[in-house]
Amino acid sequence: MDLNELQSLYDFSGRTALVTGGAGVLGSEIACALLGCNANVVILDRDQGLAQQVIEKFPKTVKGRAARVFGDVLDLASLNQANETIKTEFGPVDILVNAAGGNHPSATTQPDLSFFDLPLDALRHVGDLNLLGTILPCQVFGRVMAEREEGVILNVSSMNAFRPLTRIPAYSAAKAAINNFTQWLAVHMAQNYSPRIRVNAIAPGFFITKQNRFLLTDKDSGELTARGQSVVAHTPMGRFGTPEDLLGATLWLVSPASAFVTGAVIPIDGGFSAFSGV
Ligand SMILES: NC(=O)c1ccc[n+]([C@@H]2O[C@H](COP(=O)([O-])OP(=O)(O)OC[C@H]3O[C@@H](n4cnc5c(N)ncnc54)[C@H](OP(=O)(O)O)[C@@H]3O)[C@@H](O)[C@H]2O)c1
């Protein structure tokens, strides 16, 4: 064992990390952690005002630089443009974190909206955002990794990928597809380009954020809904996750500490996926 190497596993100096959906609750925390480990970090999101606010909250006493770039993960032209901008400013992307995603109320069954009536455009939006919104960035930034024969991709799956939750069929199916795609791309990159390109995913449990607050808390009282209470009851650790809970596994998966790990999906869920409910 080389002690110096061991101690520098989480030093990303000189590396460029891109976080899609980096202005979101989980993406911004991941971006902040990468910056804290000395990476140059670029937040890709649609709302540039929000992305700027996120960057302003980042610590200033770090080696790396933080920047934002406009990008829509469903629009290849904007991703290609972002790639060019990042290459000019920072060099090629070494670490891609695909954190853009989420569910939408219009693709969620309600007492007055049955599965049979869920609108096509809502189903398509959620399916596309979560699956194509990961595949397209992997095409654009993964191509650069393939050319350089190195790089790390981290996708964001969900508990829905293992067993679907009620009410959100498009989101559940798309996240299951993310697990499958993570394995597929891991094999494809290792066999066709380089074993030094790794592709993994985290599967967060339940974290209250913009995209699921309407399901987990009552909008008037702020109290947990019956669904929110059920989530906590089915989480052996008895609480929701906090964004910081994701950081250990995330940094491990994008660092050389996991050099022999590819195609893995790591639950970060307080035990939710291990619990039968009895
Ligand atoms: N929160 C949880 O409990 C949980 C659990 C498991 C998995 N996840 C996953 O974790 C990831 C992050 O979610 P989050 O909870 O942090 O949600 P969030 O706060 O809503 O963050 C998602 C971010 O993605 C952005 N985004 C949406 N569509 C985009 C597009 N087409 N192009 C670029 N950016 C886009 C959103 O921007 P806009 O505001 O402009 O839409 C937002 O900034 C998602 O993949 C989600 O499915 C979350």
Coordinates of C-alpha atoms and ligand atoms in Angstrom, one line a residue:
M1 CA 0.0 0.0 0.0
D2 CA 1.2 3.5 -0.9
L3 CA 0.2 5.7 2.0
N4 CA 0.6 8.9 -0.1
E5 CA -1.6 7.5 -2.8
L6 CA -4.2 6.5 -0.2
Q7 CA -4.2 9.9 1.4
S8 CA -4.7 11.7 -1.9
L9 CA -7.6 9.6 -3.2
Y10 CA -10.1 12.4 -2.5
D11 CA -8.0 15.2 -3.9
F12 CA -9.4 16.1 -7.2
S13 CA -7.0 19.0 -8.0
G14 CA -6.8 19.7 -11.7
R15 CA -9.9 17.6 -12.4
T16 CA -13.0 19.0 -14.0
A17 CA -16.4 17.9 -12.7
L18 CA -19.7 18.6 -14.4
V19 CA -22.9 18.2 -12.4
T20 CA -26.2 18.3 -14.5
G21 CA -29.1 19.6 -12.4
G22 CA -26.4 21.2 -10.3
A23 CA -28.7 24.0 -9.2
G24 CA -31.0 21.5 -7.6
V25 CA -31.0 20.4 -4.0
L26 CA -29.0 17.2 -4.3
G27 CA -26.9 18.3 -7.3
S28 CA -25.7 21.5 -5.6
E29 CA -24.6 19.6 -2.5
I30 CA -22.6 17.1 -4.7
A31 CA -21.1 20.0 -6.6
C32 CA -20.1 21.7 -3.4
A33 CA -18.4 18.5 -2.1
L34 CA -16.5 18.1 -5.3
L35 CA -15.3 21.7 -5.1
G36 CA -14.4 21.1 -1.5
C37 CA -12.1 18.3 -2.7
N38 CA -10.3 20.7 -5.1
A39 CA -12.1 19.9 -8.4
N40 CA -13.0 22.6 -10.8
V41 CA -16.8 22.3 -10.8
V42 CA -19.3 23.3 -13.5
I43 CA -23.0 23.4 -12.7
L44 CA -25.1 22.7 -15.8
D45 CA -28.8 23.8 -15.4
R46 CA -31.5 25.7 -17.2
D47 CA -32.1 28.4 -14.6
Q48 CA -28.9 30.4 -14.6
G49 CA -30.0 32.8 -11.9
L50 CA -30.5 30.0 -9.5
A51 CA -27.2 28.4 -10.6
Q52 CA -25.5 31.7 -9.8
Q53 CA -27.1 31.8 -6.3
V54 CA -25.9 28.3 -5.7
I55 CA -22.3 29.2 -6.7
E56 CA -22.3 32.2 -4.4
K57 CA -23.0 30.0 -1.4
F58 CA -20.0 27.7 -2.2
P59 CA -16.9 28.1 0.1
K60 CA -14.4 30.5 -1.3
T61 CA -11.3 29.0 0.4
V62 CA -10.9 26.1 -2.0
K63 CA -8.4 25.4 -4.7
G64 CA -10.9 24.6 -7.5
R65 CA -13.1 27.1 -9.4
A66 CA -16.8 26.9 -9.7
A67 CA -18.8 28.0 -12.8
R68 CA -22.2 27.6 -14.3
V69 CA -23.2 26.8 -17.8
F70 CA -26.6 26.8 -19.5
G71 CA -27.7 23.4 -20.6
D72 CA -30.9 21.4 -21.1
V73 CA -30.2 17.7 -20.7
L74 CA -32.8 17.0 -23.3
D75 CA -31.3 19.3 -25.9
L76 CA -28.2 17.9 -27.6
A77 CA -27.2 21.3 -29.1
S78 CA -27.1 22.9 -25.7
L79 CA -25.0 20.1 -24.3
N80 CA -22.6 20.3 -27.2
Q81 CA -22.3 24.0 -26.7
A82 CA -21.7 23.5 -22.9
N83 CA -19.0 20.9 -23.8
E84 CA -17.2 23.4 -25.9
T85 CA -17.4 26.2 -23.3
I86 CA -16.1 23.9 -20.6
K87 CA -13.3 22.6 -22.7
T88 CA -12.2 26.2 -23.4
E89 CA -12.5 27.3 -19.8
F90 CA -11.3 24.2 -17.8
G91 CA -10.4 21.4 -20.2
P92 CA -12.3 18.2 -20.8
V93 CA -14.8 16.9 -18.3
D94 CA -13.2 14.2 -16.1
I95 CA -16.2 13.5 -13.9
L96 CA -19.8 13.7 -15.0
V97 CA -22.6 13.5 -12.4
N98 CA -26.0 13.2 -13.9
A99 CA -28.2 14.8 -11.2
A100 CA -30.9 16.4 -13.4
G101 CA -34.1 14.5 -13.1
G102 CA -37.2 14.2 -11.0
N103 CA -40.9 13.5 -11.0
H104 CA -43.7 16.0 -11.9
P105 CA -47.2 16.3 -10.3
S106 CA -48.9 15.9 -13.8
A107 CA -47.4 12.4 -14.1
T108 CA -48.6 11.4 -10.7
T109 CA -51.9 9.6 -10.0
Q110 CA -54.3 11.6 -7.8
P111 CA -57.7 11.0 -6.4
D112 CA -59.1 12.8 -9.4
L113 CA -56.4 11.6 -11.9
S114 CA -56.3 7.9 -12.6
F115 CA -53.4 6.0 -14.2
F116 CA -55.7 5.6 -17.3
D117 CA -55.9 9.4 -17.7
L118 CA -52.3 10.4 -17.1
P119 CA -51.5 12.8 -20.0
L120 CA -49.1 11.6 -22.6
D121 CA -47.0 14.7 -22.6
A122 CA -46.5 14.4 -18.8
L123 CA -45.6 10.7 -19.0
R124 CA -43.2 11.5 -21.9
H125 CA -41.7 14.5 -20.0
V126 CA -40.8 12.5 -16.9
G127 CA -39.7 9.4 -18.8
D128 CA -37.5 11.5 -21.1
L129 CA -36.0 13.7 -18.3
N130 CA -34.9 10.8 -16.2
L131 CA -33.7 8.4 -18.9
L132 CA -32.8 10.5 -22.0
G133 CA -31.7 13.3 -19.7
T134 CA -29.0 10.9 -18.5
I135 CA -28.2 9.2 -21.8
L136 CA -27.7 12.4 -23.8
P137 CA -25.1 13.9 -21.4
C138 CA -23.3 10.5 -21.4
Q139 CA -23.2 10.7 -25.2
V140 CA -21.7 14.2 -25.3
F141 CA -19.3 14.1 -22.4
G142 CA -18.7 10.3 -22.6
R143 CA -17.4 10.7 -26.1
V144 CA -14.7 13.0 -24.8
M145 CA -13.9 10.4 -22.1
A146 CA -13.8 7.7 -24.8
E147 CA -11.3 9.8 -26.8
R148 CA -9.1 10.3 -23.8
E149 CA -9.6 6.7 -22.5
E150 CA -10.4 7.9 -19.0
G151 CA -13.3 9.4 -17.0
V152 CA -16.0 8.7 -14.5
I153 CA -19.7 8.9 -14.8
L154 CA -22.1 8.8 -11.9
N155 CA -25.9 8.5 -12.6
V156 CA -28.6 9.1 -10.1
S157 CA -31.1 6.3 -9.7
S158 CA -33.8 5.9 -7.0
M159 CA -35.5 3.5 -4.7
N160 CA -38.1 3.2 -7.4
A161 CA -35.6 1.3 -9.6
F162 CA -35.7 -1.7 -7.3
R163 CA -39.4 -1.8 -6.4
P164 CA -41.7 0.8 -7.8
L165 CA -43.4 3.2 -5.5
T166 CA -47.2 3.8 -5.9
R167 CA -48.5 6.7 -8.0
I168 CA -45.5 7.6 -10.1
P169 CA -45.3 5.1 -12.9
A170 CA -43.2 7.0 -15.4
Y171 CA -40.6 8.1 -12.8
S172 CA -40.4 4.5 -11.5
A173 CA -39.9 3.0 -14.9
A174 CA -37.4 5.6 -16.0
K175 CA -35.3 5.1 -12.8
A176 CA -35.4 1.3 -13.3
A177 CA -34.0 2.0 -16.8
I178 CA -31.2 4.1 -15.3
N179 CA -30.0 1.1 -13.4
N180 CA -30.0 -1.0 -16.6
F181 CA -28.4 1.8 -18.6
T182 CA -25.7 2.3 -15.9
Q183 CA -24.7 -1.4 -16.2
W184 CA -24.9 -1.3 -20.0
L185 CA -22.7 1.8 -20.4
A186 CA -20.2 0.5 -17.8
V187 CA -19.7 -2.7 -19.9
H188 CA -19.7 -0.8 -23.2
M189 CA -17.1 1.8 -22.1
A190 CA -14.8 -0.8 -20.5
Q191 CA -14.9 -3.2 -23.4
N192 CA -14.9 -0.8 -26.3
Y193 CA -12.9 2.2 -25.1
S194 CA -11.0 1.8 -21.8
P195 CA -11.3 0.0 -18.5
R196 CA -10.3 3.4 -17.0
I197 CA -13.8 4.7 -17.8
R198 CA -16.2 3.8 -15.0
V199 CA -19.9 4.2 -14.9
N200 CA -21.9 3.8 -11.6
A201 CA -25.0 5.1 -9.9
I202 CA -26.2 6.1 -6.5
A203 CA -29.8 5.3 -5.5
P204 CA -30.9 7.8 -3.0
G205 CA -33.6 7.0 -0.6
F206 CA -35.9 9.9 0.4
F207 CA -34.8 13.5 0.6
I208 CA -37.3 16.3 0.6
T209 CA -36.5 18.5 -2.4
K210 CA -38.3 20.6 -5.0
Q211 CA -39.5 17.7 -7.1
N212 CA -41.1 15.6 -4.4
R213 CA -42.2 18.0 -1.7
F214 CA -45.7 18.0 -3.0
L215 CA -45.9 14.2 -2.3
L216 CA -44.2 14.1 1.1
T217 CA -45.5 17.3 2.8
D218 CA -48.8 19.1 3.0
K219 CA -48.4 22.4 1.2
D220 CA -50.5 24.4 3.7
S221 CA -49.4 22.9 7.0
G222 CA -45.9 21.6 6.1
E223 CA -46.7 18.4 8.0
L224 CA -45.8 15.1 6.6
T225 CA -48.5 13.5 4.3
A226 CA -49.5 9.9 5.0
R227 CA -47.1 9.0 2.2
G228 CA -44.3 11.0 3.9
Q229 CA -45.0 9.2 7.2
S230 CA -45.0 5.9 5.5
V231 CA -41.6 6.6 4.0
V232 CA -40.2 7.3 7.5
A233 CA -41.9 4.2 8.9
H234 CA -40.3 2.1 6.2
T235 CA -36.8 3.5 6.7
P236 CA -35.1 1.6 9.5
M237 CA -33.0 4.6 10.4
G238 CA -36.3 6.5 11.0
R239 CA -35.7 9.7 9.1
F240 CA -35.4 11.3 5.7
G241 CA -31.9 11.7 4.2
T242 CA -30.1 15.0 4.2
P243 CA -28.1 15.9 1.0
E244 CA -24.9 15.5 2.9
D245 CA -25.8 11.8 3.4
L246 CA -25.0 11.3 -0.3
L247 CA -21.5 12.7 -0.2
G248 CA -19.4 9.8 1.1
A249 CA -20.7 7.3 -1.5
T250 CA -20.6 9.9 -4.3
L251 CA -17.0 10.9 -3.6
W252 CA -16.0 7.3 -3.3
L253 CA -17.6 6.4 -6.7
V254 CA -16.0 9.3 -8.6
S255 CA -12.6 8.8 -7.0
P256 CA -9.8 6.3 -7.6
A257 CA -10.8 4.7 -4.3
S258 CA -13.4 2.8 -6.4
A259 CA -11.0 2.1 -9.3
F260 CA -12.3 -1.5 -9.7
V261 CA -16.0 -0.6 -9.3
T262 CA -18.1 -0.2 -12.4
G263 CA -21.7 -0.9 -13.2
A264 CA -22.7 -0.7 -9.5
V265 CA -25.8 1.0 -8.1
I266 CA -25.3 2.0 -4.5
P267 CA -28.4 2.6 -2.3
I268 CA -28.1 5.5 0.2
D269 CA -31.4 5.0 1.8
G270 CA -31.2 4.5 5.6
G271 CA -32.0 0.9 5.0
F272 CA -35.2 1.4 3.1
S273 CA -34.4 -1.1 0.3
A274 CA -33.3 -3.7 2.9
F275 CA -36.5 -3.6 4.9
S276 CA -39.4 -6.0 4.2
G277 CA -41.7 -3.8 6.3
V278 CA -42.1 -6.6 8.9
Ligands
LIG1 N1 -35.1 13.9 -3.6 C1 -35.2 12.6 -3.5 O1 -35.7 12.0 -2.5 C2 -34.6 11.8 -4.6 C3 -34.5 10.4 -4.4 C4 -34.0 9.6 -5.4 C5 -33.5 10.1 -6.5 N2 -33.5 11.5 -6.7 C6 -33.0 12.0 -7.9 O2 -31.9 12.9 -7.6 C7 -31.8 13.9 -8.7 C8 -31.8 15.3 -8.1 O3 -33.1 15.5 -7.7 P1 -33.4 16.6 -6.5 O4 -34.3 15.9 -5.5 O5 -32.2 17.3 -6.0 O6 -34.4 17.6 -7.3 P2 -34.3 19.1 -7.7 O7 -33.9 19.9 -6.5 O8 -35.6 19.4 -8.4 O9 -33.1 19.2 -8.7 C9 -33.2 18.8 -10.0 C10 -32.5 19.8 -10.9 O10 -32.5 19.4 -12.3 C11 -32.9 20.5 -13.1 N3 -33.5 20.1 -14.3 C12 -34.7 19.6 -14.6 N4 -34.9 19.4 -15.9 C13 -33.7 19.8 -16.5 C14 -33.3 19.8 -17.8 N5 -34.1 19.4 -18.8 N6 -32.0 20.2 -18.1 C15 -31.2 20.6 -17.1 N7 -31.6 20.6 -15.8 C16 -32.8 20.2 -15.5 C17 -33.9 21.2 -12.2 O11 -34.1 22.5 -12.7 P3 -35.6 23.2 -12.9 O12 -35.9 23.7 -11.5 O13 -35.3 24.2 -13.9 O14 -36.5 22.1 -13.3 C18 -33.2 21.2 -10.8 O15 -32.3 22.2 -10.7 C19 -32.9 13.5 -9.7 O16 -32.4 12.7 -10.7 C20 -33.9 12.8 -8.8 O17 -34.7 12.0 -9.6 C21 -34.1 12.3 -5.7

